[in-house]
Amino acid sequence: MALVLSALPATAYAQEEEESSSITITGGATVVSDYRFRGFSQSDEEAAIQGTFTIAHESGLYVGTWGSSIGFANGTEIDVYGGFSTELTPGLTGDIGVTAYLYPGTNNATVIEPYASLTGAIGPATVKGGVAWAPGGQNSLGDESAIYLYTDVGVAIPDTPIKLKGHFGYADSDSFLGGLDGNVIDYSVGVDFTWKALTLGVAYVNTDAPKIGGYKEAVGADGAVIFSLGAAF
């Protein structure tokens, strides 16, 4: 093997190194005490196991997948996404793409949702604002469209493994609330502790979903403290 490698021209090594450096592969696995999606529990307020895998090119193009155990639809959600991310101006990054939410073993449950976001720094904070839109005509949404606006804020405390985080979101859709008022706000505040590739997180999550007939508690949209432990590579 050493003889074969030594026989390769130096340009081959350079080309291989250049090609490999243009691709970045990231991923991870996480255990959460409750899988909340936009404030609503997707795991019957039970623990869930999640994993993700992303391939990004230096051009800004990327594709990836994310999955979680859930409390419905045969117990599995798999999201497939792809998009383009680039620095618009120094310190400001734009991202645009589309996510397909898949539920293996179920019929007419897939949701297609384009998204766009901007991420930048304001003082010591990293701020992200975005929008996700699920167009009408999808059986899973009862032919209703849905829009979600959100902002995320993260502040890393210098010389510590601590990161403070906050989230505020606004959803407008009648489909996922079964005809109830579809204007729902969700929010969370929390903190992450990172050591090497491990991150321990704790956050308080809540929504202003209606309490009519115990609806808010029944769908897991009430306030809760969520714990998470993740490992990245």
mmCIF file of C-alpha atoms in Angstrom:
data_model
loop_
_atom_site.group_PDB
_atom_site.id
_atom_site.type_symbol
_atom_site.label_atom_id
_atom_site.label_comp_id
_atom_site.label_asym_id
_atom_site.label_seq_id
_atom_site.Cartn_x
_atom_site.Cartn_y
_atom_site.Cartn_z
ATOM 1 C CA MET A 1 0.000 0.000 0.000
ATOM 2 C CA ALA A 2 2.826 2.407 0.831
ATOM 3 C CA LEU A 3 4.395 1.772 -2.576
ATOM 4 C CA VAL A 4 1.090 2.427 -4.330
ATOM 5 C CA LEU A 5 0.535 5.691 -2.450
ATOM 6 C CA SER A 6 4.079 6.878 -3.098
ATOM 7 C CA ALA A 7 3.571 6.275 -6.800
ATOM 8 C CA LEU A 8 0.660 8.729 -6.977
ATOM 9 C CA PRO A 9 1.559 12.185 -8.274
ATOM 10 C CA ALA A 10 1.549 15.087 -5.817
ATOM 11 C CA THR A 11 -1.245 16.744 -7.781
ATOM 12 C CA ALA A 12 -3.553 13.839 -6.903
ATOM 13 C CA TYR A 13 -3.007 14.478 -3.192
ATOM 14 C CA ALA A 14 -3.663 18.186 -3.673
ATOM 15 C CA GLN A 15 -6.826 17.522 -5.635
ATOM 16 C CA GLU A 16 -8.110 15.028 -3.055
ATOM 17 C CA GLU A 17 -7.426 17.476 -0.207
ATOM 18 C CA GLU A 18 -9.119 20.303 -2.083
ATOM 19 C CA GLU A 19 -12.188 18.190 -2.830
ATOM 20 C CA SER A 20 -12.509 16.896 0.722
ATOM 21 C CA SER A 21 -12.207 20.375 2.231
ATOM 22 C CA SER A 22 -15.088 21.690 0.122
ATOM 23 C CA ILE A 23 -17.542 19.359 1.884
ATOM 24 C CA THR A 24 -18.485 19.570 5.567
ATOM 25 C CA ILE A 25 -20.356 16.750 7.280
ATOM 26 C CA THR A 26 -21.966 17.344 10.661
ATOM 27 C CA GLY A 27 -24.402 15.425 12.786
ATOM 28 C CA GLY A 28 -25.447 14.473 16.262
ATOM 29 C CA ALA A 29 -27.821 12.656 18.567
ATOM 30 C CA THR A 30 -29.971 14.036 21.378
ATOM 31 C CA VAL A 31 -32.245 12.747 24.104
ATOM 32 C CA VAL A 32 -34.997 15.153 25.230
ATOM 33 C CA SER A 33 -37.441 14.850 28.110
ATOM 34 C CA ASP A 34 -40.237 16.050 25.785
ATOM 35 C CA TYR A 35 -40.141 16.782 22.045
ATOM 36 C CA ARG A 36 -41.797 20.174 21.614
ATOM 37 C CA PHE A 37 -42.427 21.505 18.109
ATOM 38 C CA ARG A 38 -43.382 25.162 18.147
ATOM 39 C CA GLY A 39 -44.570 24.743 21.700
ATOM 40 C CA PHE A 40 -46.674 21.588 21.151
ATOM 41 C CA SER A 41 -45.558 18.192 22.436
ATOM 42 C CA GLN A 42 -45.001 15.624 19.686
ATOM 43 C CA SER A 43 -44.113 12.800 22.067
ATOM 44 C CA ASP A 44 -47.101 12.754 24.442
ATOM 45 C CA GLU A 45 -44.934 14.691 26.911
ATOM 46 C CA GLU A 46 -42.606 11.699 27.129
ATOM 47 C CA ALA A 47 -38.887 11.412 26.375
ATOM 48 C CA ALA A 48 -37.766 11.249 22.747
ATOM 49 C CA ILE A 49 -34.602 10.216 20.894
ATOM 50 C CA GLN A 50 -33.459 12.418 18.013
ATOM 51 C CA GLY A 51 -30.697 12.427 15.425
ATOM 52 C CA THR A 52 -29.468 14.649 12.607
ATOM 53 C CA PHE A 53 -27.045 14.514 9.678
ATOM 54 C CA THR A 54 -26.100 17.359 7.307
ATOM 55 C CA ILE A 55 -23.818 17.634 4.281
ATOM 56 C CA ALA A 56 -22.811 21.192 3.325
ATOM 57 C CA HIS A 57 -20.769 22.437 0.364
ATOM 58 C CA GLU A 58 -18.527 25.493 0.516
ATOM 59 C CA SER A 59 -20.764 27.117 -2.101
ATOM 60 C CA GLY A 60 -23.512 27.375 0.520
ATOM 61 C CA LEU A 61 -25.658 24.497 -0.697
ATOM 62 C CA TYR A 62 -26.634 21.872 1.885
ATOM 63 C CA VAL A 63 -28.873 18.844 2.391
ATOM 64 C CA GLY A 64 -29.690 16.918 5.525
ATOM 65 C CA THR A 65 -32.097 14.881 7.551
ATOM 66 C CA TRP A 66 -33.420 15.000 11.094
ATOM 67 C CA GLY A 67 -35.476 12.381 12.905
ATOM 68 C CA SER A 68 -37.262 11.862 16.205
ATOM 69 C CA SER A 69 -39.427 9.393 18.014
ATOM 70 C CA ILE A 70 -42.967 10.776 18.420
ATOM 71 C CA GLY A 71 -46.243 9.819 20.059
ATOM 72 C CA PHE A 72 -48.297 9.371 16.868
ATOM 73 C CA ALA A 73 -48.007 8.298 13.210
ATOM 74 C CA ASN A 74 -46.355 4.945 13.958
ATOM 75 C CA GLY A 75 -43.922 6.632 16.319
ATOM 76 C CA THR A 76 -41.451 8.157 13.856
ATOM 77 C CA GLU A 77 -40.893 11.549 12.244
ATOM 78 C CA ILE A 78 -38.209 12.038 9.611
ATOM 79 C CA ASP A 79 -37.494 15.483 8.183
ATOM 80 C CA VAL A 80 -35.541 15.939 4.956
ATOM 81 C CA TYR A 81 -34.295 19.416 4.116
ATOM 82 C CA GLY A 82 -32.130 21.250 1.642
ATOM 83 C CA GLY A 83 -31.229 24.829 0.949
ATOM 84 C CA PHE A 84 -28.664 27.545 0.374
ATOM 85 C CA SER A 85 -26.901 29.651 2.996
ATOM 86 C CA THR A 86 -24.568 32.574 2.335
ATOM 87 C CA GLU A 87 -23.101 35.656 3.995
ATOM 88 C CA LEU A 88 -25.023 38.627 2.590
ATOM 89 C CA THR A 89 -22.875 41.238 4.285
ATOM 90 C CA PRO A 90 -20.148 40.852 6.945
ATOM 91 C CA GLY A 91 -21.859 39.449 10.014
ATOM 92 C CA LEU A 92 -25.228 38.802 8.334
ATOM 93 C CA THR A 93 -26.099 35.375 6.909
ATOM 94 C CA GLY A 94 -29.134 34.515 4.807
ATOM 95 C CA ASP A 95 -30.621 31.037 4.504
ATOM 96 C CA ILE A 96 -33.373 29.740 2.235
ATOM 97 C CA GLY A 97 -34.620 26.202 1.699
ATOM 98 C CA VAL A 98 -37.427 23.701 2.084
ATOM 99 C CA THR A 99 -38.263 20.970 4.610
ATOM 100 C CA ALA A 100 -40.343 17.837 4.022
ATOM 101 C CA TYR A 101 -41.850 16.411 7.224
ATOM 102 C CA LEU A 102 -42.334 12.668 6.708
ATOM 103 C CA TYR A 103 -44.175 10.121 8.866
ATOM 104 C CA PRO A 104 -43.324 6.616 7.596
ATOM 105 C CA GLY A 105 -46.193 4.170 7.424
ATOM 106 C CA THR A 106 -48.925 6.810 7.282
ATOM 107 C CA ASN A 107 -50.968 8.148 4.385
ATOM 108 C CA ASN A 108 -51.405 11.811 3.434
ATOM 109 C CA ALA A 109 -49.296 12.971 6.384
ATOM 110 C CA THR A 110 -46.348 14.627 4.616
ATOM 111 C CA VAL A 111 -45.939 18.392 5.046
ATOM 112 C CA ILE A 112 -43.822 20.485 2.653
ATOM 113 C CA GLU A 113 -42.617 23.766 4.137
ATOM 114 C CA PRO A 114 -40.319 26.350 2.476
ATOM 115 C CA TYR A 115 -38.370 28.586 4.853
ATOM 116 C CA ALA A 116 -36.081 31.619 4.964
ATOM 117 C CA SER A 117 -34.056 33.246 7.722
ATOM 118 C CA LEU A 118 -31.473 35.916 8.556
ATOM 119 C CA THR A 119 -28.821 35.498 11.257
ATOM 120 C CA GLY A 120 -26.581 38.230 12.611
ATOM 121 C CA ALA A 121 -24.866 39.611 15.694
ATOM 122 C CA ILE A 122 -26.177 42.397 17.914
ATOM 123 C CA GLY A 123 -23.536 43.114 20.507
ATOM 124 C CA PRO A 124 -22.745 39.847 22.315
ATOM 125 C CA ALA A 125 -25.932 38.190 21.068
ATOM 126 C CA THR A 126 -26.530 36.089 17.976
ATOM 127 C CA VAL A 127 -30.006 36.820 16.646
ATOM 128 C CA LYS A 128 -31.929 34.783 14.073
ATOM 129 C CA GLY A 129 -35.245 35.715 12.535
ATOM 130 C CA GLY A 130 -37.140 33.520 10.127
ATOM 131 C CA VAL A 131 -40.351 32.488 8.457
ATOM 132 C CA ALA A 132 -41.680 29.054 7.458
ATOM 133 C CA TRP A 133 -44.692 28.692 5.173
ATOM 134 C CA ALA A 134 -46.679 25.547 4.432
ATOM 135 C CA PRO A 135 -48.800 26.245 1.328
ATOM 136 C CA GLY A 136 -52.395 25.131 1.061
ATOM 137 C CA GLY A 137 -53.505 22.091 -0.898
ATOM 138 C CA GLN A 138 -51.692 19.582 1.325
ATOM 139 C CA ASN A 139 -53.934 16.837 2.705
ATOM 140 C CA SER A 140 -52.065 16.806 6.007
ATOM 141 C CA LEU A 141 -53.095 20.421 6.662
ATOM 142 C CA GLY A 142 -56.722 20.034 5.671
ATOM 143 C CA ASP A 143 -56.099 22.146 2.569
ATOM 144 C CA GLU A 144 -55.283 25.122 4.819
ATOM 145 C CA SER A 145 -52.016 27.031 4.572
ATOM 146 C CA ALA A 146 -49.888 27.772 7.618
ATOM 147 C CA ILE A 147 -47.240 30.360 8.407
ATOM 148 C CA TYR A 148 -44.761 30.516 11.261
ATOM 149 C CA LEU A 149 -42.677 33.548 12.232
ATOM 150 C CA TYR A 150 -39.947 33.292 14.838
ATOM 151 C CA THR A 151 -36.837 34.778 16.372
ATOM 152 C CA ASP A 152 -34.075 33.037 18.319
ATOM 153 C CA VAL A 153 -31.493 34.739 20.512
ATOM 154 C CA GLY A 154 -28.318 33.175 21.905
ATOM 155 C CA VAL A 155 -25.720 34.766 24.168
ATOM 156 C CA ALA A 156 -22.507 32.867 24.935
ATOM 157 C CA ILE A 157 -20.923 33.924 28.218
ATOM 158 C CA PRO A 158 -17.198 34.504 27.548
ATOM 159 C CA ASP A 159 -14.714 32.051 29.047
ATOM 160 C CA THR A 160 -17.492 29.730 30.207
ATOM 161 C CA PRO A 161 -19.311 26.732 28.683
ATOM 162 C CA ILE A 162 -22.630 28.527 29.223
ATOM 163 C CA LYS A 163 -24.948 29.863 26.537
ATOM 164 C CA LEU A 164 -28.206 31.657 27.316
ATOM 165 C CA LYS A 165 -30.985 31.260 24.773
ATOM 166 C CA GLY A 166 -34.460 32.540 24.057
ATOM 167 C CA HIS A 167 -37.157 31.887 21.470
ATOM 168 C CA PHE A 168 -40.382 33.567 20.400
ATOM 169 C CA GLY A 169 -42.675 32.237 17.680
ATOM 170 C CA TYR A 170 -46.027 33.027 16.126
ATOM 171 C CA ALA A 171 -48.081 30.466 14.189
ATOM 172 C CA ASP A 172 -51.138 31.229 12.081
ATOM 173 C CA SER A 173 -53.109 28.195 10.919
ATOM 174 C CA ASP A 174 -56.551 26.777 11.615
ATOM 175 C CA SER A 175 -55.636 23.293 10.444
ATOM 176 C CA PHE A 176 -53.507 22.087 13.375
ATOM 177 C CA LEU A 177 -55.948 23.420 15.983
ATOM 178 C CA GLY A 178 -58.978 21.655 14.636
ATOM 179 C CA GLY A 179 -60.859 24.856 13.861
ATOM 180 C CA LEU A 180 -59.955 26.688 17.075
ATOM 181 C CA ASP A 181 -58.249 30.063 16.993
ATOM 182 C CA GLY A 182 -55.129 29.325 14.965
ATOM 183 C CA ASN A 183 -53.100 32.326 16.110
ATOM 184 C CA VAL A 184 -50.754 30.789 18.665
ATOM 185 C CA ILE A 185 -47.638 32.200 20.316
ATOM 186 C CA ASP A 186 -44.924 29.953 21.695
ATOM 187 C CA TYR A 187 -41.873 30.990 23.656
ATOM 188 C CA SER A 188 -38.989 29.541 25.620
ATOM 189 C CA VAL A 189 -36.016 30.607 27.718
ATOM 190 C CA GLY A 190 -33.144 28.352 28.638
ATOM 191 C CA VAL A 191 -29.456 27.686 29.053
ATOM 192 C CA ASP A 192 -26.975 25.258 27.482
ATOM 193 C CA PHE A 193 -23.835 23.850 29.094
ATOM 194 C CA THR A 194 -21.282 22.519 26.594
ATOM 195 C CA TRP A 195 -18.321 20.253 27.321
ATOM 196 C CA LYS A 196 -16.347 19.092 24.302
ATOM 197 C CA ALA A 197 -18.942 17.448 22.022
ATOM 198 C CA LEU A 198 -21.635 17.160 24.711
ATOM 199 C CA THR A 199 -24.327 19.729 25.438
ATOM 200 C CA LEU A 200 -26.721 19.665 28.386
ATOM 201 C CA GLY A 201 -29.713 21.956 28.012
ATOM 202 C CA VAL A 202 -32.641 23.051 30.135
ATOM 203 C CA ALA A 203 -35.449 25.331 28.981
ATOM 204 C CA TYR A 204 -38.900 26.479 29.996
ATOM 205 C CA VAL A 205 -41.407 26.210 27.132
ATOM 206 C CA ASN A 206 -44.980 27.504 26.938
ATOM 207 C CA THR A 207 -47.693 28.742 24.554
ATOM 208 C CA ASP A 208 -50.809 30.871 24.687
ATOM 209 C CA ALA A 209 -52.909 28.076 23.137
ATOM 210 C CA PRO A 210 -56.571 28.161 24.251
ATOM 211 C CA LYS A 211 -57.523 26.276 27.419
ATOM 212 C CA ILE A 212 -61.047 25.502 26.176
ATOM 213 C CA GLY A 213 -62.112 22.063 27.427
ATOM 214 C CA GLY A 214 -58.597 21.327 28.650
ATOM 215 C CA TYR A 215 -57.280 21.589 25.070
ATOM 216 C CA LYS A 216 -53.977 23.198 26.011
ATOM 217 C CA GLU A 217 -53.004 20.433 28.427
ATOM 218 C CA ALA A 218 -54.383 17.659 26.225
ATOM 219 C CA VAL A 219 -52.069 18.531 23.325
ATOM 220 C CA GLY A 220 -49.061 19.264 25.502
ATOM 221 C CA ALA A 221 -49.013 22.994 24.827
ATOM 222 C CA ASP A 222 -48.866 24.024 28.480
ATOM 223 C CA GLY A 223 -45.769 25.236 30.292
ATOM 224 C CA ALA A 224 -43.023 22.712 30.996
ATOM 225 C CA VAL A 225 -39.342 22.483 31.819
ATOM 226 C CA ILE A 226 -37.551 20.492 29.109
ATOM 227 C CA PHE A 227 -34.179 18.801 29.562
ATOM 228 C CA SER A 228 -31.884 17.667 26.749
ATOM 229 C CA LEU A 229 -28.532 15.930 26.380
ATOM 230 C CA GLY A 230 -26.869 15.920 22.984
ATOM 231 C CA ALA A 231 -23.624 14.812 21.348
ATOM 232 C CA ALA A 232 -22.326 16.393 18.128
ATOM 233 C CA PHE A 233 -19.731 15.300 15.585
#
